[in-house]
Amino acid sequence: MPVDPIGVLKASSPVPIPAEPGEQCDAFLTRILRPGQLYNLIASDRARPEFPGPTFQTEELLCPEYKGAIPSVAPGGFLRFNPVVGQGSGKLGCHCDRDIAGFDYVLIESDALHLDLQATLLLKLLDLGFPIVSAVHTGGKSIHALIRISARDHDEFRTLARRVYARLVRLGFDPSTSNPSRMTRLPGCLRTFPDKSTALQKLLYLA
């Protein structure tokens, strides 16, 4: 294991990681979002938000008026990283798997492994050619990494996600995060825990 695997992961990022939280958020959204699509953004300090949050066009989230500002208006921010339809069909209007309009990425994470080990495994996966597009430290005990799979539909997404996780479950990654309507923590946002302590959600890698 590298002496500082999180530092090594950050240093290996093809896209330089900005120092400012707002710039981290902007860089992440610019790389992840597809033009002309709708994305669901949720501001919540809960580990699992139970309300839908607003839906935005890509061009709205990337407009100059929002530049650097999203973390200040979206504490504990989550992004549903695959495009969605306008209205969710789940509880209270939340978006669920049947509301996903594009199948670009699958999320991998682990709450069971130490952060340094998670970063070490992500570095190893990069060496093996896994198409990891981003890695975000949640501010807690995990790293959210997005793997590009670019599936044509839900069935192909499920097949490709299973193929990814067939290699990762034995390493300690959580297969329950493999559905297409999953959310990732939004880098640059400040997360508040039940004990009122805070931590920044940090961008570690972007390709």
Coordinates of N, CA, C and O in Angstrom, one line a residue, residues 41-186:
L41 N -30.6 16.9 -8.4 CA -29.7 17.4 -7.4 C -30.4 17.5 -6.0 O -31.5 18.0 -6.0
I42 N -29.8 16.9 -5.0 CA -30.5 16.9 -3.7 C -29.5 17.5 -2.6 O -28.4 17.1 -2.5
A43 N -30.0 18.4 -1.8 CA -29.3 19.0 -0.7 C -29.8 18.3 0.6 O -30.9 18.5 0.9
S44 N -29.0 17.5 1.2 CA -29.4 16.8 2.4 C -28.2 16.4 3.2 O -27.2 15.9 2.7
D45 N -28.4 16.5 4.6 CA -27.3 15.9 5.5 C -27.6 14.5 5.8 O -26.8 13.9 6.5
R46 N -28.8 13.9 5.4 CA -29.1 12.5 5.6 C -28.2 11.6 4.8 O -27.9 12.0 3.6
A47 N -27.9 10.5 5.3 CA -27.1 9.5 4.5 C -27.9 9.0 3.3 O -27.4 8.7 2.2
R48 N -29.2 8.9 3.5 CA -30.2 8.5 2.5 C -31.3 9.5 2.4 O -32.3 9.3 3.1
P49 N -31.2 10.5 1.5 CA -32.3 11.5 1.4 C -33.6 10.8 1.1 O -33.7 9.9 0.3
E50 N -34.7 11.3 1.7 CA -36.0 10.8 1.5 C -37.0 11.7 0.8 O -38.2 11.5 0.8
F51 N -36.4 12.7 0.1 CA -37.3 13.7 -0.6 C -36.6 13.9 -2.0 O -35.4 13.6 -2.2
P52 N -37.4 14.3 -3.0 CA -36.9 14.2 -4.4 C -35.8 15.2 -4.8 O -34.9 14.9 -5.5
G53 N -35.9 16.5 -4.3 CA -35.0 17.5 -4.8 C -35.3 17.9 -6.2 O -36.0 17.2 -7.0
P54 N -34.8 19.1 -6.6 CA -35.1 19.6 -7.9 C -34.3 18.9 -9.1 O -33.3 18.3 -8.8
T55 N -34.9 19.1 -10.2 CA -34.3 18.5 -11.4 C -33.8 19.7 -12.4 O -34.6 20.6 -12.5
F56 N -32.6 19.6 -12.9 CA -32.1 20.7 -13.7 C -31.6 20.1 -15.1 O -31.1 19.0 -15.2
Q57 N -31.7 21.0 -16.1 CA -31.0 20.7 -17.3 C -29.5 20.9 -17.1 O -29.1 21.7 -16.3
T58 N -28.7 20.1 -17.9 CA -27.3 20.3 -17.8 C -26.8 21.7 -17.9 O -26.0 22.2 -17.2
E59 N -27.4 22.4 -18.9 CA -27.0 23.8 -19.2 C -27.3 24.7 -18.1 O -26.7 25.8 -17.9
E60 N -28.4 24.4 -17.3 CA -28.6 25.2 -16.1 C -27.5 25.1 -15.0 O -27.1 26.0 -14.4
L61 N -27.1 23.8 -14.8 CA -26.1 23.6 -13.8 C -24.8 24.1 -14.1 O -23.9 24.4 -13.3
L62 N -24.5 24.2 -15.4 CA -23.2 24.7 -15.9 C -23.2 26.2 -16.3 O -22.2 26.7 -16.8
C63 N -24.3 26.9 -16.1 CA -24.4 28.3 -16.5 C -23.5 29.1 -15.7 O -23.2 28.8 -14.5
P64 N -23.1 30.3 -16.2 CA -22.2 31.2 -15.4 C -22.7 31.6 -14.1 O -22.0 31.8 -13.1
E65 N -24.1 31.8 -14.0 CA -24.7 32.2 -12.7 C -24.4 31.3 -11.6 O -24.4 31.6 -10.4
Y66 N -24.3 30.0 -11.9 CA -24.1 28.9 -10.9 C -22.6 28.6 -10.6 O -22.3 27.9 -9.7
K67 N -21.8 29.2 -11.4 CA -20.3 28.9 -11.4 C -19.8 29.1 -9.9 O -19.8 30.2 -9.4
G68 N -19.3 28.0 -9.3 CA -18.7 28.1 -8.0 C -19.7 28.2 -6.9 O -19.3 28.2 -5.7
A69 N -21.0 28.3 -7.2 CA -22.0 28.6 -6.2 C -22.8 27.4 -5.7 O -23.4 27.5 -4.6
I70 N -22.8 26.3 -6.4 CA -23.7 25.2 -6.0 C -23.4 24.7 -4.6 O -24.3 24.4 -3.8
P71 N -22.1 24.5 -4.1 CA -21.9 24.1 -2.8 C -22.5 25.0 -1.7 O -23.0 24.5 -0.6
S72 N -22.7 26.2 -2.0 CA -23.2 27.1 -1.0 C -24.7 27.0 -0.8 O -25.3 27.4 0.2
V73 N -25.4 26.5 -1.9 CA -26.8 26.3 -1.9 C -27.3 24.9 -1.8 O -28.5 24.6 -1.7
A74 N -26.3 24.0 -1.7 CA -26.6 22.5 -1.7 C -25.8 21.8 -0.6 O -24.9 21.0 -0.9
P75 N -26.0 22.2 0.7 CA -25.2 21.5 1.7 C -25.4 20.0 1.7 O -26.5 19.5 1.5
G76 N -24.3 19.3 1.9 CA -24.4 17.8 1.9 C -24.9 17.3 0.5 O -25.6 16.3 0.5
G77 N -24.6 18.0 -0.5 CA -25.2 17.7 -1.8 C -25.0 16.3 -2.4 O -23.9 15.7 -2.3
F78 N -26.0 15.8 -3.0 CA -26.0 14.6 -3.8 C -26.4 14.9 -5.2 O -27.2 15.8 -5.5
L79 N -25.8 14.1 -6.1 CA -26.2 14.2 -7.6 C -26.6 12.8 -8.0 O -25.9 11.8 -7.8
R80 N -27.8 12.7 -8.6 CA -28.1 11.4 -9.3 C -27.4 11.5 -10.6 O -27.8 12.2 -11.5
F81 N -26.3 10.7 -10.8 CA -25.4 10.9 -11.8 C -25.8 10.4 -13.2 O -25.1 10.7 -14.2
N82 N -26.8 9.6 -13.3 CA -27.4 9.2 -14.6 C -28.6 10.1 -14.9 O -29.3 10.5 -14.0
P83 N -28.7 10.5 -16.2 CA -29.9 11.4 -16.5 C -31.2 10.8 -16.1 O -31.4 9.6 -16.1
V84 N -32.1 11.7 -15.8 CA -33.5 11.3 -15.4 C -34.6 11.9 -16.3 O -34.3 12.8 -17.0
V85 N -35.8 11.3 -16.1 CA -36.9 12.0 -16.7 C -37.4 13.1 -15.8 O -36.9 13.2 -14.7
G86 N -38.3 13.9 -16.3 CA -38.6 15.1 -15.5 C -39.2 14.9 -14.2 O -38.9 15.6 -13.2
Q87 N -40.2 13.9 -14.1 CA -40.9 13.7 -12.8 C -40.6 12.3 -12.3 O -40.8 11.3 -13.1
G88 N -40.2 12.2 -11.1 CA -39.9 10.8 -10.5 C -41.2 10.1 -10.2 O -42.2 10.8 -9.9
S89 N -41.2 8.8 -10.2 CA -42.4 8.0 -10.0 C -42.4 7.3 -8.6 O -43.3 6.6 -8.3
G90 N -41.4 7.6 -7.8 CA -41.3 7.0 -6.5 C -42.0 7.8 -5.4 O -42.7 8.7 -5.7
K91 N -41.8 7.4 -4.2 CA -42.4 8.0 -3.0 C -42.1 9.5 -3.0 O -40.9 9.9 -3.2
L92 N -43.1 10.3 -2.9 CA -43.0 11.8 -2.8 C -42.4 12.4 -4.1 O -42.0 13.5 -4.1
G93 N -42.4 11.6 -5.2 CA -41.9 12.1 -6.4 C -40.4 11.8 -6.6 O -39.8 12.4 -7.5
C94 N -39.8 11.0 -5.8 CA -38.4 10.7 -5.9 C -38.1 9.9 -7.2 O -39.0 9.1 -7.6
H95 N -37.0 10.1 -7.8 CA -36.6 9.3 -9.0 C -36.1 7.9 -8.6 O -35.3 7.8 -7.6
C96 N -36.6 6.9 -9.2 CA -36.1 5.5 -9.0 C -35.6 4.9 -10.3 O -35.5 5.6 -11.3
D97 N -35.3 3.7 -10.3 CA -34.7 3.1 -11.5 C -35.5 3.2 -12.8 O -34.9 3.4 -13.8
R98 N -36.8 3.2 -12.7 CA -37.6 3.3 -13.9 C -37.7 4.7 -14.4 O -38.2 4.9 -15.5
D99 N -37.1 5.6 -13.7 CA -37.1 7.0 -14.1 C -35.8 7.5 -14.7 O -35.6 8.7 -14.9
I100 N -34.9 6.5 -14.9 CA -33.6 6.9 -15.5 C -33.6 6.9 -17.0 O -34.2 6.0 -17.6
A101 N -33.1 8.0 -17.6 CA -33.2 8.2 -19.0 C -31.9 7.9 -19.8 O -31.9 7.8 -21.0
G102 N -30.8 7.6 -19.0 CA -29.5 7.3 -19.6 C -28.7 6.5 -18.6 O -28.9 6.6 -17.4
F103 N -27.9 5.6 -19.1 CA -27.2 4.7 -18.3 C -25.7 4.8 -18.5 O -25.0 3.9 -19.0
D104 N -25.1 5.9 -18.0 CA -23.7 6.2 -18.3 C -22.8 5.6 -17.3 O -21.7 5.2 -17.7
Y105 N -23.1 5.6 -16.0 CA -22.2 5.2 -15.0 C -22.8 4.3 -13.9 O -24.0 4.2 -13.7
V106 N -21.9 3.5 -13.3 CA -22.3 2.7 -12.1 C -21.4 3.2 -11.0 O -20.2 3.5 -11.2
L107 N -22.0 3.2 -9.8 CA -21.2 3.7 -8.6 C -20.6 2.5 -7.9 O -21.2 1.4 -7.8
I108 N -19.4 2.6 -7.4 CA -18.8 1.7 -6.6 C -18.3 2.4 -5.3 O -17.8 3.5 -5.3
E109 N -18.6 1.7 -4.1 CA -18.2 2.2 -2.8 C -18.1 1.1 -1.8 O -18.6 0.0 -2.0
S110 N -17.5 1.4 -0.7 CA -17.4 0.5 0.4 C -17.4 1.2 1.7 O -16.5 2.1 1.9
D111 N -18.3 0.9 2.6 CA -18.2 1.5 4.0 C -17.5 0.5 4.9 O -17.2 0.9 6.1
A112 N -17.1 -0.6 4.4 CA -16.4 -1.6 5.3 C -14.9 -1.5 5.3 O -14.3 -1.9 6.2
L113 N -14.3 -0.9 4.2 CA -12.9 -0.9 4.1 C -12.4 0.5 4.5 O -13.1 1.5 4.4
H114 N -11.2 0.5 5.1 CA -10.5 1.8 5.5 C -10.3 2.6 4.3 O -10.1 2.1 3.2
L115 N -10.4 3.9 4.5 CA -10.2 4.9 3.3 C -9.0 4.6 2.5 O -9.0 4.7 1.3
D116 N -7.9 4.4 3.2 CA -6.6 4.2 2.5 C -6.7 3.0 1.7 O -6.1 2.9 0.6
L117 N -7.3 1.9 2.2 CA -7.4 0.7 1.4 C -8.4 0.9 0.2 O -8.1 0.4 -0.9
Q118 N -9.4 1.7 0.4 CA -10.3 2.0 -0.8 C -9.5 2.7 -1.9 O -9.6 2.4 -3.0
A119 N -8.7 3.7 -1.5 CA -7.9 4.5 -2.4 C -6.9 3.5 -3.1 O -6.7 3.6 -4.3
T120 N -6.3 2.6 -2.4 CA -5.3 1.7 -2.9 C -6.0 0.8 -4.0 O -5.4 0.6 -5.0
L121 N -7.2 0.3 -3.7 CA -7.9 -0.5 -4.6 C -8.3 0.2 -5.8 O -8.2 -0.3 -7.0
L122 N -8.7 1.5 -5.7 CA -9.0 2.3 -6.9 C -7.8 2.5 -7.8 O -7.9 2.4 -9.0
L123 N -6.7 2.7 -7.2 CA -5.4 2.8 -8.0 C -5.1 1.5 -8.7 O -4.7 1.5 -9.9
K124 N -5.4 0.4 -8.0 CA -5.1 -0.9 -8.7 C -6.1 -1.1 -9.8 O -5.7 -1.6 -10.9
L125 N -7.4 -0.7 -9.6 CA -8.4 -0.9 -10.7 C -8.0 0.0 -11.9 O -8.2 -0.4 -13.0
L126 N -7.5 1.2 -11.6 CA -7.1 2.1 -12.7 C -5.9 1.4 -13.5 O -5.9 1.4 -14.7
D127 N -5.0 0.8 -12.8 CA -3.9 0.1 -13.4 C -4.4 -1.1 -14.3 O -3.8 -1.4 -15.3
L128 N -5.5 -1.7 -13.9 CA -6.1 -2.8 -14.6 C -7.0 -2.3 -15.8 O -7.5 -3.2 -16.5
G129 N -7.2 -1.0 -15.9 CA -7.9 -0.5 -17.0 C -9.4 -0.2 -16.8 O -10.1 0.1 -17.7
F130 N -9.8 -0.3 -15.5 CA -11.2 0.1 -15.2 C -11.4 1.5 -15.6 O -10.6 2.4 -15.2
P131 N -12.5 1.8 -16.3 CA -12.8 3.2 -16.7 C -13.4 4.1 -15.6 O -14.5 4.5 -15.7
I132 N -12.6 4.3 -14.6 CA -13.0 5.2 -13.5 C -13.0 6.6 -13.9 O -11.9 7.1 -14.4
V133 N -14.1 7.3 -13.8 CA -14.2 8.7 -14.3 C -14.0 9.7 -13.1 O -13.4 10.8 -13.3
S134 N -14.4 9.3 -11.9 CA -14.3 10.2 -10.8 C -14.2 9.4 -9.5 O -14.7 8.3 -9.4
A135 N -13.7 10.1 -8.5 CA -13.6 9.6 -7.1 C -13.8 10.7 -6.2 O -13.1 11.7 -6.3
V136 N -14.8 10.6 -5.3 CA -15.1 11.7 -4.3 C -15.1 11.1 -2.9 O -15.8 10.1 -2.6
H137 N -14.3 11.7 -2.1 CA -14.4 11.4 -0.6 C -15.7 12.0 -0.1 O -15.9 13.2 -0.2
T138 N -16.5 11.2 0.5 CA -17.8 11.6 1.0 C -17.8 12.5 2.2 O -18.8 13.0 2.6
G139 N -16.6 12.7 2.8 CA -16.5 13.4 4.1 C -16.7 12.5 5.3 O -16.4 12.8 6.4
G140 N -17.1 11.2 5.0 CA -17.3 10.2 6.0 C -16.3 9.1 5.8 O -15.1 9.3 5.7
K141 N -16.8 7.9 5.8 CA -15.9 6.7 5.7 C -15.8 6.0 4.4 O -15.3 4.9 4.3
S142 N -16.2 6.7 3.3 CA -16.1 6.0 2.0 C -15.7 7.0 0.9 O -15.8 8.2 1.1
I143 N -15.4 6.4 -0.2 CA -15.1 7.1 -1.4 C -16.1 6.6 -2.5 O -16.3 5.4 -2.7
H144 N -16.8 7.6 -3.1 CA -17.7 7.3 -4.2 C -16.9 7.3 -5.5 O -16.4 8.4 -5.9
A145 N -16.8 6.2 -6.2 CA -16.2 6.2 -7.5 C -17.2 5.9 -8.6 O -18.0 5.0 -8.4
L146 N -17.2 6.6 -9.7 CA -18.0 6.3 -10.9 C -17.2 5.6 -12.0 O -16.2 6.1 -12.4
I147 N -17.8 4.5 -12.4 CA -17.2 3.8 -13.6 C -18.1 4.0 -14.8 O -19.3 3.7 -14.7
R148 N -17.5 4.4 -15.9 CA -18.3 4.5 -17.1 C -18.6 3.2 -17.7 O -17.7 2.4 -17.9
I149 N -19.9 3.0 -18.0 CA -20.3 1.8 -18.7 C -21.1 2.0 -20.0 O -21.2 1.2 -20.8
S150 N -21.7 3.2 -20.1 CA -22.4 3.7 -21.3 C -23.3 2.6 -21.9 O -23.2 2.2 -23.1
A151 N -24.2 2.1 -21.1 CA -25.2 1.1 -21.5 C -26.3 1.7 -22.3 O -26.7 2.9 -22.2
R152 N -26.9 0.9 -23.2 CA -27.9 1.4 -24.1 C -29.3 1.4 -23.4 O -30.2 2.2 -23.7
D153 N -29.5 0.5 -22.4 CA -30.8 0.5 -21.8 C -30.6 -0.2 -20.4 O -29.5 -0.6 -20.0
H154 N -31.7 -0.3 -19.7 CA -31.6 -0.9 -18.3 C -31.1 -2.3 -18.3 O -30.3 -2.7 -17.4
D155 N -31.5 -3.1 -19.3 CA -31.1 -4.5 -19.3 C -29.6 -4.6 -19.5 O -28.9 -5.4 -18.8
E156 N -29.0 -3.8 -20.4 CA -27.6 -3.8 -20.6 C -26.9 -3.2 -19.4 O -25.8 -3.7 -19.0
F157 N -27.4 -2.2 -18.8 CA -26.8 -1.7 -17.6 C -26.7 -2.7 -16.5 O -25.7 -2.9 -15.9
R158 N -27.8 -3.5 -16.3 CA -27.8 -4.5 -15.3 C -26.7 -5.6 -15.6 O -26.0 -6.0 -14.7
T159 N -26.6 -5.9 -16.9 CA -25.6 -6.9 -17.2 C -24.2 -6.4 -17.0 O -23.3 -7.1 -16.4
L160 N -23.9 -5.2 -17.4 CA -22.6 -4.6 -17.3 C -22.2 -4.3 -15.8 O -21.1 -4.5 -15.3
A161 N -23.2 -3.9 -15.0 CA -23.0 -3.6 -13.6 C -22.7 -4.9 -12.9 O -21.8 -5.0 -12.0
R162 N -23.4 -6.0 -13.2 CA -23.1 -7.3 -12.6 C -21.7 -7.7 -12.9 O -21.0 -8.3 -12.1
R163 N -21.3 -7.5 -14.2 CA -19.9 -7.9 -14.6 C -18.9 -7.1 -13.8 O -17.8 -7.7 -13.4
V164 N -19.1 -5.8 -13.6 CA -18.2 -5.0 -12.8 C -18.1 -5.6 -11.3 O -17.0 -5.8 -10.8
Y165 N -19.3 -5.8 -10.7 CA -19.3 -6.2 -9.3 C -18.9 -7.6 -9.1 O -18.5 -8.0 -8.0
A166 N -18.9 -8.4 -10.1 CA -18.5 -9.8 -10.0 C -17.0 -9.8 -9.6 O -16.5 -10.7 -8.9
R167 N -16.2 -8.8 -10.0 CA -14.8 -8.7 -9.7 C -14.5 -7.9 -8.4 O -13.4 -7.9 -7.9
L168 N -15.6 -7.1 -8.0 CA -15.3 -6.2 -6.9 C -15.9 -6.6 -5.5 O -15.4 -6.2 -4.5
V169 N -16.9 -7.4 -5.5 CA -17.6 -7.8 -4.3 C -16.6 -8.5 -3.3 O -16.5 -8.2 -2.1
R170 N -15.7 -9.4 -3.9 CA -14.8 -10.1 -3.0 C -13.7 -9.2 -2.4 O -13.0 -9.6 -1.5
L171 N -13.6 -8.0 -3.0 CA -12.6 -7.0 -2.5 C -13.2 -6.2 -1.4 O -12.5 -5.4 -0.7
G172 N -14.6 -6.3 -1.2 CA -15.2 -5.5 -0.1 C -16.1 -4.4 -0.6 O -16.6 -3.6 0.2
F173 N -16.3 -4.2 -1.9 CA -17.2 -3.2 -2.4 C -18.7 -3.7 -2.3 O -19.0 -4.9 -2.3
D174 N -19.6 -2.7 -2.1 CA -21.0 -3.0 -1.7 C -21.8 -3.1 -3.0 O -22.1 -2.1 -3.7
P175 N -22.4 -4.3 -3.3 CA -23.2 -4.5 -4.5 C -24.5 -3.8 -4.5 O -25.2 -3.7 -5.5
S176 N -25.0 -3.4 -3.3 CA -26.3 -2.7 -3.2 C -26.3 -1.4 -3.8 O -27.3 -0.8 -4.0
T177 N -25.1 -0.9 -4.2 CA -25.0 0.5 -4.8 C -25.0 0.4 -6.3 O -24.7 1.4 -7.0
S178 N -25.3 -0.7 -6.9 CA -25.1 -0.9 -8.3 C -26.3 -0.6 -9.2 O -26.3 -0.8 -10.4
N179 N -27.4 0.0 -8.6 CA -28.5 0.3 -9.5 C -28.4 1.6 -10.1 O -27.6 2.5 -9.7
P180 N -29.1 1.9 -11.3 CA -28.8 3.1 -12.1 C -29.3 4.4 -11.5 O -28.8 5.5 -11.9
S181 N -30.2 4.4 -10.5 CA -30.7 5.6 -9.9 C -29.9 6.0 -8.7 O -30.3 7.0 -8.0
R182 N -28.8 5.4 -8.4 CA -28.0 5.7 -7.3 C -27.5 7.2 -7.3 O -27.5 7.8 -8.4
M183 N -27.1 7.7 -6.2 CA -26.6 9.1 -6.1 C -25.1 9.0 -5.6 O -24.7 8.1 -4.9
T184 N -24.4 10.0 -6.0 CA -23.0 10.2 -5.5 C -23.0 11.5 -4.7 O -23.7 12.5 -5.0
R185 N -22.1 11.6 -3.7 CA -21.9 12.9 -3.1 C -21.2 13.9 -4.0 O -20.4 13.5 -4.9
L186 N -21.7 15.1 -3.9 CA -21.2 16.2 -4.8 C -20.0 16.8 -4.2 O -20.1 17.4 -3.1

